[in-house]
Tab-separated table of C-alpha atoms in Angstrom:
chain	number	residue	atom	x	y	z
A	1487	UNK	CA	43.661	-126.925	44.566
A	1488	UNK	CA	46.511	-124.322	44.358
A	1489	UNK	CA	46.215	-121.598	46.586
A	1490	UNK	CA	45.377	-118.183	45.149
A	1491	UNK	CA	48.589	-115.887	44.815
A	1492	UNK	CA	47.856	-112.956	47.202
A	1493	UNK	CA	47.975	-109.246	46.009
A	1494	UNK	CA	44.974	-107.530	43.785
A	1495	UNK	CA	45.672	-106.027	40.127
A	1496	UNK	CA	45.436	-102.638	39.934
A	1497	UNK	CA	41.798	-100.826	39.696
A	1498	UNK	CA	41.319	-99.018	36.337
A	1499	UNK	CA	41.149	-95.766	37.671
A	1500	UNK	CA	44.306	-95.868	39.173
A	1501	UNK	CA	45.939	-97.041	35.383
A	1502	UNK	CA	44.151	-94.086	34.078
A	1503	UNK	CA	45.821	-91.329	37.141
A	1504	UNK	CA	49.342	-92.598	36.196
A	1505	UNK	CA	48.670	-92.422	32.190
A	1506	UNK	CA	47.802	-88.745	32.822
A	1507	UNK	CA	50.927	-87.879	35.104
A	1508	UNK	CA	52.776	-89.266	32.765
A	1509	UNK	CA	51.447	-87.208	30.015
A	1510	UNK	CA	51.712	-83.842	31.688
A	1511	UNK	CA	55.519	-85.223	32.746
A	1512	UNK	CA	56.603	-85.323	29.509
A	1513	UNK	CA	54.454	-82.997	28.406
A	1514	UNK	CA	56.561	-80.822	30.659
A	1515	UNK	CA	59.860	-81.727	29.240
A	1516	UNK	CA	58.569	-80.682	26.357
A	1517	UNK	CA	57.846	-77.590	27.293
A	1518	UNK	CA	61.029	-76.874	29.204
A	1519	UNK	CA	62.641	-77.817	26.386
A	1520	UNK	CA	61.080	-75.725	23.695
A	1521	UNK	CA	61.780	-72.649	26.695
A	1522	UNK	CA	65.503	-73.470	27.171
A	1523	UNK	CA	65.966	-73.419	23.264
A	1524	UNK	CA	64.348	-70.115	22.865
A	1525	UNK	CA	66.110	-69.033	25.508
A	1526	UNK	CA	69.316	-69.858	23.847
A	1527	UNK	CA	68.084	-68.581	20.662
A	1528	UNK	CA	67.858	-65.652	21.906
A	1529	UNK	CA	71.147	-65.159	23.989
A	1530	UNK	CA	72.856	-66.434	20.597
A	1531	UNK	CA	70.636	-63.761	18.693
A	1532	UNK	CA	72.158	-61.028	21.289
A	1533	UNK	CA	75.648	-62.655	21.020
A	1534	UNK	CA	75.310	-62.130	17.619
A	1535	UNK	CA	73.967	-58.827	17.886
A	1536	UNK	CA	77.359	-57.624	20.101
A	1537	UNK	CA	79.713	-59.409	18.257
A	1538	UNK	CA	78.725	-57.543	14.632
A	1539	UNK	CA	77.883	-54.221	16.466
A	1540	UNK	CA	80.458	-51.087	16.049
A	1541	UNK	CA	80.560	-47.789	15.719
A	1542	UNK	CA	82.925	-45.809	13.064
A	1543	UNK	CA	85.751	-43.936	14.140
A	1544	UNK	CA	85.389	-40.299	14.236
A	1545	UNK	CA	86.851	-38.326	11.318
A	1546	UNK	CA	87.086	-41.057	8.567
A	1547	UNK	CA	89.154	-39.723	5.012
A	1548	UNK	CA	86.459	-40.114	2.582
A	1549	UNK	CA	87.594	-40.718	-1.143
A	1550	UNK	CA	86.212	-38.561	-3.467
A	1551	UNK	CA	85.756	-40.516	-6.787
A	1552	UNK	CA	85.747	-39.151	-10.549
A	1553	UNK	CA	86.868	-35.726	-8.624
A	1554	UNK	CA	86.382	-32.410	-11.330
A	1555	UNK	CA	89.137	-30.191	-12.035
A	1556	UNK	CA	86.982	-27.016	-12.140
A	1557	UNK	CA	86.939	-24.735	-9.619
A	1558	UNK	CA	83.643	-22.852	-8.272
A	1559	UNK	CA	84.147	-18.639	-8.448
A	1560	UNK	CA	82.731	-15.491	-6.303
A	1561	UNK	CA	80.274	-13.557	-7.532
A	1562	UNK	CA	78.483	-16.620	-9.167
A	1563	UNK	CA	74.793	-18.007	-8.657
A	1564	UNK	CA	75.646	-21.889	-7.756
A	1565	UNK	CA	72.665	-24.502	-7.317
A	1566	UNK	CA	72.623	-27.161	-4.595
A	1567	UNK	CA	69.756	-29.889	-3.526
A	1568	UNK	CA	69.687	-31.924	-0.879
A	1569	UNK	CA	66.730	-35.003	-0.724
A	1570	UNK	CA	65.765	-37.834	1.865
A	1571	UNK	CA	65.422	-40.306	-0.705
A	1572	UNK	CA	63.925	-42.926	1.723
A	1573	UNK	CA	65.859	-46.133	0.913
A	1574	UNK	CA	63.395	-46.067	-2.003
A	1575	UNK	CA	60.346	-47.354	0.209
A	1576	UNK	CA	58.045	-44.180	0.738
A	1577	UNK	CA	56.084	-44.541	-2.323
A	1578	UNK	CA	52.906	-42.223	-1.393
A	1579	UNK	CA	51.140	-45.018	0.335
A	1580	UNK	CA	53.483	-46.441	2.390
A	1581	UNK	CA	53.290	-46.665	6.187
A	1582	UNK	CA	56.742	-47.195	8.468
A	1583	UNK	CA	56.585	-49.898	11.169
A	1584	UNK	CA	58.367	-47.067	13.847
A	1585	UNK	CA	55.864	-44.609	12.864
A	1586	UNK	CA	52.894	-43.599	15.551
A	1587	UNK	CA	50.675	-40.711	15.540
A	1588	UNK	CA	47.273	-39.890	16.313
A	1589	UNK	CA	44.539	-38.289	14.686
A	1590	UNK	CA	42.634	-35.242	15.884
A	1591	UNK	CA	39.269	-37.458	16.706
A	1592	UNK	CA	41.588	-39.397	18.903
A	1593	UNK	CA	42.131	-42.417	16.920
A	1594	UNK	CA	45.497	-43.373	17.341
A	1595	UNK	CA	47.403	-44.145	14.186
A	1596	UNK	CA	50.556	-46.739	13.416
A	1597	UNK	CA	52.666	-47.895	10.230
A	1598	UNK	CA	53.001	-51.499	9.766
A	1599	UNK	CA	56.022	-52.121	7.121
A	1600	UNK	CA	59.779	-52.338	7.560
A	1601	UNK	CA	60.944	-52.945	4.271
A	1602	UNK	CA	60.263	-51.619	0.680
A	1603	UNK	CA	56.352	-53.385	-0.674
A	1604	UNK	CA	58.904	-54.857	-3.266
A	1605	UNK	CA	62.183	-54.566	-5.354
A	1606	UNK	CA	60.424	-53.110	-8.655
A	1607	UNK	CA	58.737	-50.394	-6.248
A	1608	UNK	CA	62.273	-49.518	-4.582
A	1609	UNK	CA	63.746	-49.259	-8.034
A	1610	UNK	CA	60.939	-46.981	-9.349
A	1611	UNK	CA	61.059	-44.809	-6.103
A	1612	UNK	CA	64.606	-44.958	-6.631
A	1613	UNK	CA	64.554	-44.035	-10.343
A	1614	UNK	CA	61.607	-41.233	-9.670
A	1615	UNK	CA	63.656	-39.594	-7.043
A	1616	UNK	CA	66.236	-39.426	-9.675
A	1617	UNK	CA	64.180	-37.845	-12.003
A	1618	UNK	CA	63.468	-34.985	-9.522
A	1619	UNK	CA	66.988	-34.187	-8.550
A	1620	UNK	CA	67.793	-34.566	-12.544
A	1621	UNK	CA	64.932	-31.953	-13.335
A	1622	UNK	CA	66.715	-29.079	-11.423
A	1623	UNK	CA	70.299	-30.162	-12.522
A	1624	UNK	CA	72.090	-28.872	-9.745
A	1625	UNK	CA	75.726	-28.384	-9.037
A	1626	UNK	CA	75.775	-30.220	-5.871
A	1627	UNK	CA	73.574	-32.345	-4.555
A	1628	UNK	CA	73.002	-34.013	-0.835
A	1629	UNK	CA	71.048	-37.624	-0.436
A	1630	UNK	CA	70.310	-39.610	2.921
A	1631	UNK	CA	69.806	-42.727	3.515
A	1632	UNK	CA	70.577	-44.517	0.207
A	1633	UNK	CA	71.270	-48.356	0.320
A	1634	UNK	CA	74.128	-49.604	-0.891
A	1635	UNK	CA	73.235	-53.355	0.518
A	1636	UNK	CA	70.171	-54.009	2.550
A	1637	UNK	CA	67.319	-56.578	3.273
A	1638	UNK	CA	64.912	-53.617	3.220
A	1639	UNK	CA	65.466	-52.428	-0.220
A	1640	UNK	CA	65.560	-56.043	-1.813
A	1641	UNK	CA	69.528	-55.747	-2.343
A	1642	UNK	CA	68.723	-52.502	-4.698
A	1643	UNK	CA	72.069	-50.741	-4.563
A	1644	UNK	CA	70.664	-47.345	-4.583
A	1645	UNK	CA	74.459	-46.100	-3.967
A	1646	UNK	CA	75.815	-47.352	-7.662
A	1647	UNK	CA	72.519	-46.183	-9.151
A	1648	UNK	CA	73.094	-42.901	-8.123
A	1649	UNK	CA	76.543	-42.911	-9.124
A	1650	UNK	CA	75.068	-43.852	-12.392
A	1651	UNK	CA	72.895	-41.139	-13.100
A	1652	UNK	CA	75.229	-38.325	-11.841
A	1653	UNK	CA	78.276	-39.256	-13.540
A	1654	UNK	CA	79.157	-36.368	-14.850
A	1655	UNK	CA	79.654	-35.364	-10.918
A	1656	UNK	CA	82.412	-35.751	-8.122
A	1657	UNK	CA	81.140	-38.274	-5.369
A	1658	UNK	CA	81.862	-38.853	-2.166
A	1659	UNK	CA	79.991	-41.974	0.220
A	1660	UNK	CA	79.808	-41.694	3.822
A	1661	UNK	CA	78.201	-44.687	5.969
A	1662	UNK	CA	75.766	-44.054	8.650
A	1663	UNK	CA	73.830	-47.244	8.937
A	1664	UNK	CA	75.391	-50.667	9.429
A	1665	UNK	CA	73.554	-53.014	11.215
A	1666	UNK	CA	73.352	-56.835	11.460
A	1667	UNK	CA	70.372	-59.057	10.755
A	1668	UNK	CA	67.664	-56.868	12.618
A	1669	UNK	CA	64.908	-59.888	13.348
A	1670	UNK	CA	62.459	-57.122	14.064
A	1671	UNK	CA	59.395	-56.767	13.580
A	1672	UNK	CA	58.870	-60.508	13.396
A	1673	UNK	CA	55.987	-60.510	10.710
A	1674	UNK	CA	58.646	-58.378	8.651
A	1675	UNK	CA	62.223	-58.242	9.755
A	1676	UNK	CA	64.010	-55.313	8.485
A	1677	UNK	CA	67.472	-56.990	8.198
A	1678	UNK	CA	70.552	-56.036	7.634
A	1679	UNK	CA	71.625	-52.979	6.317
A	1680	UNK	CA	74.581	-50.983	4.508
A	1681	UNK	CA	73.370	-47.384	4.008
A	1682	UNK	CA	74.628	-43.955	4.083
A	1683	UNK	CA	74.559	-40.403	2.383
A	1684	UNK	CA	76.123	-39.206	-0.569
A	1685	UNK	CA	77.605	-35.822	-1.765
A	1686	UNK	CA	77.890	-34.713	-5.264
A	1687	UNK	CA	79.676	-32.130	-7.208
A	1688	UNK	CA	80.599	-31.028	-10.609
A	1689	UNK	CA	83.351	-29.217	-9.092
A	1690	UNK	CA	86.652	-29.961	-7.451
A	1691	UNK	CA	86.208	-31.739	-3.872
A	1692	UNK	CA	89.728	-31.320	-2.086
A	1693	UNK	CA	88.988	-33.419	0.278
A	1694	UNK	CA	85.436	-35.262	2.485
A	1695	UNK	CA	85.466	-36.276	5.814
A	1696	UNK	CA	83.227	-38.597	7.475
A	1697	UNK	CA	82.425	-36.684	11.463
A	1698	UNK	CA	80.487	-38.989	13.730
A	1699	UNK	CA	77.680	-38.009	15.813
A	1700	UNK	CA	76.944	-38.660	19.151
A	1701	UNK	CA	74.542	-41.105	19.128
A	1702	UNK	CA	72.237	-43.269	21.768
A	1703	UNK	CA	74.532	-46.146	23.137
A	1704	UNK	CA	71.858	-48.168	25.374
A	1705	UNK	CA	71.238	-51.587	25.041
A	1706	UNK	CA	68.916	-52.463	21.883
A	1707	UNK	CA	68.701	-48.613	20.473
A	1708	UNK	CA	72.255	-49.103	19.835
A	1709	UNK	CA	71.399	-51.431	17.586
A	1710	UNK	CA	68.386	-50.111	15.843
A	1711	UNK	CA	69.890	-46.647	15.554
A	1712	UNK	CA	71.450	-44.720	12.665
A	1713	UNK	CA	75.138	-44.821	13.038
A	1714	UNK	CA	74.648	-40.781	12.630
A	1715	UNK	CA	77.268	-38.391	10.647
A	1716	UNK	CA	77.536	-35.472	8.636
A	1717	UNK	CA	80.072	-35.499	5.927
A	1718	UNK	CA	82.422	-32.271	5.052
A	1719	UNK	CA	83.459	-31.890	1.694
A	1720	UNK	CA	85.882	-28.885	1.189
A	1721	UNK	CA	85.571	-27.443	-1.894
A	1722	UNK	CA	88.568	-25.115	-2.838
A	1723	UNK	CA	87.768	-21.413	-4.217
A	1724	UNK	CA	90.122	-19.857	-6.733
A	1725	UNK	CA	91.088	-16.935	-4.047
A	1726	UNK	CA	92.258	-19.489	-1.983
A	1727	UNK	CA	89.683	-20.019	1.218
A	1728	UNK	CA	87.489	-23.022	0.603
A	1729	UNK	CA	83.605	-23.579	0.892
A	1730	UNK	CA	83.311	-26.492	2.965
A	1731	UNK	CA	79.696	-28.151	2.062
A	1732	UNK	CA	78.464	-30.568	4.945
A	1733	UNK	CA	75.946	-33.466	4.252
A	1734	UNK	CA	73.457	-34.543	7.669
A	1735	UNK	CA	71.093	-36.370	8.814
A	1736	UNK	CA	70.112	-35.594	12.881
A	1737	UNK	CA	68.607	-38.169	14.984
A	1738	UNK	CA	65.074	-39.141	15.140
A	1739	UNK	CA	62.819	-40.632	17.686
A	1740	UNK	CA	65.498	-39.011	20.669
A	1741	UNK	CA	63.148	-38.820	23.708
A	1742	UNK	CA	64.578	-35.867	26.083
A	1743	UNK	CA	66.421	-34.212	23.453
A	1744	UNK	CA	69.972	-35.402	25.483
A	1745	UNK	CA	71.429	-36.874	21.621
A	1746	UNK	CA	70.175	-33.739	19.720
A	1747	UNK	CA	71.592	-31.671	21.548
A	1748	UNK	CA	74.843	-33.160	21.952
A	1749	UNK	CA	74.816	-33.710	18.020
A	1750	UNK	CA	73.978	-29.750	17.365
A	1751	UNK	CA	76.674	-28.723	19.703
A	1752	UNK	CA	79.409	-30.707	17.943
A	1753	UNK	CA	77.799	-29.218	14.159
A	1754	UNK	CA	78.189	-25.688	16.150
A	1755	UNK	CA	81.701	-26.436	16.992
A	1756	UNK	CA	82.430	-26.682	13.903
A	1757	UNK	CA	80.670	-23.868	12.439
A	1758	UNK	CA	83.027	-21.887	14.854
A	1759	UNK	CA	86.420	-23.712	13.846
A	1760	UNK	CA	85.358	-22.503	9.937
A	1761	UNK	CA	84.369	-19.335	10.433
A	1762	UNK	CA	87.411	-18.568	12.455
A	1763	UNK	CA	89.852	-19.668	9.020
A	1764	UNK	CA	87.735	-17.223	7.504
A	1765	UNK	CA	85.847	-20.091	4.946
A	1766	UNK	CA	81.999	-19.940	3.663
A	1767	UNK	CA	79.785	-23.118	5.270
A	1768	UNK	CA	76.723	-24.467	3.624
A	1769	UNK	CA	75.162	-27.592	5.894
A	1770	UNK	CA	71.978	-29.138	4.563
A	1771	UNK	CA	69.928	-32.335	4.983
A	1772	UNK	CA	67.179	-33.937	6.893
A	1773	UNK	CA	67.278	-31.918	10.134
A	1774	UNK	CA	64.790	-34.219	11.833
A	1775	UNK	CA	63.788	-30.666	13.094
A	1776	UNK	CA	61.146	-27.856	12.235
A	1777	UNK	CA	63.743	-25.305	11.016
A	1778	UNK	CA	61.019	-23.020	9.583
A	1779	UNK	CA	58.413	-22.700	12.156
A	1780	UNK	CA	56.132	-24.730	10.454
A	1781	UNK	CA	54.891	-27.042	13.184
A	1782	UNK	CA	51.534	-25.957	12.425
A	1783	UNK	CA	51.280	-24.452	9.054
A	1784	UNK	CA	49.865	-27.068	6.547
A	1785	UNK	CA	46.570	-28.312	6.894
A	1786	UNK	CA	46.142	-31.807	8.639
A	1787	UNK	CA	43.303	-33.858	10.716
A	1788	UNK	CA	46.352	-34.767	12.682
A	1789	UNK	CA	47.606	-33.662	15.629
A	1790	UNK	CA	51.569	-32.687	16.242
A	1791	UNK	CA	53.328	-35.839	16.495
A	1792	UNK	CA	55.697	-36.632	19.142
A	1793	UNK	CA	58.900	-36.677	17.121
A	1794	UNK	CA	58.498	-32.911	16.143
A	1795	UNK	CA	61.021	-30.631	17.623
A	1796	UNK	CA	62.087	-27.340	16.624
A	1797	UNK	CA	65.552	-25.673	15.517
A	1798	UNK	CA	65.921	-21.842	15.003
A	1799	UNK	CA	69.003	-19.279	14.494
A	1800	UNK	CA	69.105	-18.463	18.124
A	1801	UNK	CA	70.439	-22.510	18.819
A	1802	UNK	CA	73.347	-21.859	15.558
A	1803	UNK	CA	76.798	-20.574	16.811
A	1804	UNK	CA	77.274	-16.702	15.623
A	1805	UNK	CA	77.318	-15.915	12.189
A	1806	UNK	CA	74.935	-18.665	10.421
A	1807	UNK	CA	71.342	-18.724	9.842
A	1808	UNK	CA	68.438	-21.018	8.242
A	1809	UNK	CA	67.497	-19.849	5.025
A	1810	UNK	CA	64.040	-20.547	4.854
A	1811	UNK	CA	62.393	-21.104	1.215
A	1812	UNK	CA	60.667	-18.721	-0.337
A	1813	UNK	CA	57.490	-21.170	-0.865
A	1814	UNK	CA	57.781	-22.353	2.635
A	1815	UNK	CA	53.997	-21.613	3.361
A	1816	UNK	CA	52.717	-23.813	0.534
A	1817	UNK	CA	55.335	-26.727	0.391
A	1818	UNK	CA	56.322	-29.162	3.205
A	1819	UNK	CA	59.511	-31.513	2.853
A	1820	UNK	CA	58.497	-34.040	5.262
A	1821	UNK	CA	55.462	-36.399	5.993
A	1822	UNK	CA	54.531	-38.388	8.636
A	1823	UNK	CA	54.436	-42.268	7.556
A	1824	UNK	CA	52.186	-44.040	10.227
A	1825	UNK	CA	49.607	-43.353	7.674
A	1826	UNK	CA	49.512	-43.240	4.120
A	1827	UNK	CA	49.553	-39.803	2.458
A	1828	UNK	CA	46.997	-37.331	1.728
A	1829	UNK	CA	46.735	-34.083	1.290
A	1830	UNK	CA	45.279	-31.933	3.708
A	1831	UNK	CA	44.780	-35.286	6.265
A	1832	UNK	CA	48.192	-36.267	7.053
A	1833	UNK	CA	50.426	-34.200	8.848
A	1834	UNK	CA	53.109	-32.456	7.295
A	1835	UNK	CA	56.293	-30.286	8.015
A	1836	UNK	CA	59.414	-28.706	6.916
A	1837	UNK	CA	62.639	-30.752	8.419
A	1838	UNK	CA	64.783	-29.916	5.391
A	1839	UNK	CA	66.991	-27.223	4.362
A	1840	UNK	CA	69.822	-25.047	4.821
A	1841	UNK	CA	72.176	-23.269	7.044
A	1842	UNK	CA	74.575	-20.850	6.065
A	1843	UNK	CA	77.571	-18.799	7.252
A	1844	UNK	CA	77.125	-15.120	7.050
A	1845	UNK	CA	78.658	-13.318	3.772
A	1846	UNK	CA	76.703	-16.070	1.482
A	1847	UNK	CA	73.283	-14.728	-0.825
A	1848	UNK	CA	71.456	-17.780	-0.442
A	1849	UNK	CA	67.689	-18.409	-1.403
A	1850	UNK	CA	65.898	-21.436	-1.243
A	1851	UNK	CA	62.875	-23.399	-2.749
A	1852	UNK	CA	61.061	-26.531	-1.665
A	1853	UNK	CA	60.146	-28.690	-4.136
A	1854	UNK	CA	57.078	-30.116	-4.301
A	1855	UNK	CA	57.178	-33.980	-5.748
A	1856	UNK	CA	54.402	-34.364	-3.647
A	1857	UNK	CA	55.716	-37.416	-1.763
A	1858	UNK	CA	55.723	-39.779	-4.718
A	1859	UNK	CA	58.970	-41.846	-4.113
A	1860	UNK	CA	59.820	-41.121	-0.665
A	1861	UNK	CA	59.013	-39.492	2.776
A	1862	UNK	CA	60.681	-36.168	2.019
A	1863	UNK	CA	60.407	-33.770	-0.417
A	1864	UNK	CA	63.743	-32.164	-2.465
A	1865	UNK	CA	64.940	-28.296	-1.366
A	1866	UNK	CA	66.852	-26.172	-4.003
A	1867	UNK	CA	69.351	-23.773	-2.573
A	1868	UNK	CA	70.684	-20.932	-4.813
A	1869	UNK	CA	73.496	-19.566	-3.407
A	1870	UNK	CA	76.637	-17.289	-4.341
A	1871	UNK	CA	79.540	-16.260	-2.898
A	1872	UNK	CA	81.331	-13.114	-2.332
């Protein structure tokens, strides 16, 4: 007989132990694998990120295209709106992502989108705000943040539609908002984005410049922020000073108040450097402020929300002033948008408006388009000169 070979096969159990190691092995790989590639994603993402990110120089020439010949005169009544249009997202019921707020039962309260619902509903926010500014037909007129290419308004080029429908007007584009593709928030990216502000005239514009604001330069915010500015436009006056008109839009969401006031210092500086050459200064936009002590004056089952800080004559250098409107107690200009809006439940203020230099009969109106195609509400200002 041949002798048995020594040795014993393996017991089953033992097969079964080194199956399973080797599972969770590669398993494991795996695992470390899908890691290290999101890991490089997202150092390429930031890469990215730093190698499209810049800020504007400060005091950009701004051309001023289809410029009038006329010339404004003392002793006039002039018109002049200014209007948040809200990229053409804020249709009444529409909630921002960045928007939190709380309700006075203590149910706290949060917006969920980052773009427009859709491109027909930023073209008829677009086309309603429009309508509004069209109904007063001013003689200058102030937007903020209108698209001219962006993920978040479905490529609507709010910019040339504007241009459009006040053609009969100087014009005059200042960017504030250029960002690269913003992958946040993930269910909704808000993308990338081309936006600014826009002054028009139907009188002659000498000359714009684009002034940039100090803005928040930490890691991510710098990113996510408004590239913030206020444009100058210097319109010339027949006795030879000028009226310089000056287009804003103040930071928002600016724990500690360090960037607003940094931003209202530079606006006061030059307030002073104007009123010193002896010209007339009208500044208007979206404050991001209460400028009319209105904190709590319209009825809301909210409570104050964070964001809401106040401005007053006291922080202006010497010789401007707010003009408050005469409806002020019965018509906000600004919503809040972590919930959608309604009447009496959702708080409201007045962040809109007017300063102007002393010497200038100014009166102003908010106008009530109850929050149809955007965040903000329009404010007339009637003002003459001496």
């Amino acid at each position: 007989m041949e002798e048995q070979k020594s040795g014993k096969k393996p017991e089953r159990g033992t097969e079964k132990q080194s199956g399973k190691k080797k599972l969770w092995r590669r398993a494991g790989m795996v695992l470390g694998g899908l890691l290290l590639f999101l890991v490089l994603l997202a150092g390429g993402y930031v890469v990215y990120m730093q190698v499209q990110y810049y800020r504007i120089e400060d005091n950009q020439v701004i051309a001023t295209e289809n410029n009038r010949e006329e010339r404004i005169q003392s002793g006039r009544a002039y018109t002049l709106m200014t209007y948040n249009i809200g990229f053409g997202a804020y249709s009444d019921d529409y909630t921002f992502f960045m928007d939190t707020g709380e309700m006075k039962d203590g149910t706290k309260t949060a917006g969920t989108s980052a773009r427009a619902k859709s491109k027909e509903e930023a073209l008829t926010n677009t086309e309603g705000s429009v309508g509004l500014l069209k109904a007063e037909n001013p003689d200058f007129i102030f937007v903020q943040e209108a698209d001219e290419k962006a993920t978040r308004s479905y490529g609507v080029n709010q910019v040339e539609l504007l241009k459009e429908a006040f053609s009969g007007y100087a014009s005059a584009f200042a960017c504030n908002f250029h960002s690269a593709y913003l992958f946040y928030p993930f269910y909704e990216p808000h993308g990338s984005v081309q936006a600014g502000m826009l002054t028009f005239g139907k009188y002659r514009i000498s000359e714009s410049i684009r002034r940039q604001f100090p803005v928040d330069n930490s890691f991510i915010t710098k990113f996510t922020d408004l590239d913030r500015c206020f444009m100058v436009s210097r319109v010339p006056l027949e006795n030879g000073k000028e009226l310089l008109l000056i287009n804003l839009h103040l930071s928002a969401y600016d724990e500690g108040g360090k960037i607003r006031a940094e931003q209202l210092a530079l606006l006061n500086q030059v307030f002073e450097e104007e009123r010193e050459k002896g010209n007339y200064v009208i500044a208007g936009g979206d404050f991001n402020h209460d400028i009319a002590d209105s904190v709590e004056s319209f009825p809301s089952e909210q409570k104050v929300p964070g964001w809401v800080f106040q401005l007053d004559d006291s922080q202006l250098a010497e010789g401007y002033h707010f003009v408050k409107a005469e409806n002020a107690a019965e018509t906000p200009t600004c919503r809040g948008a972590d919930i959608p809006y309604e009447k009496g439940v959702t708080y409201t203020v007045i962040v809109d408006g007017f300063i102007v230099s002393d010497g200038i009969k100014a009166r102003a109106e908010n106008v009530d388009g109850e929050f149809r195609y955007s965040d903000h509400n329009p404010v007339k200002l009637t003002f003459e000169l001496p």
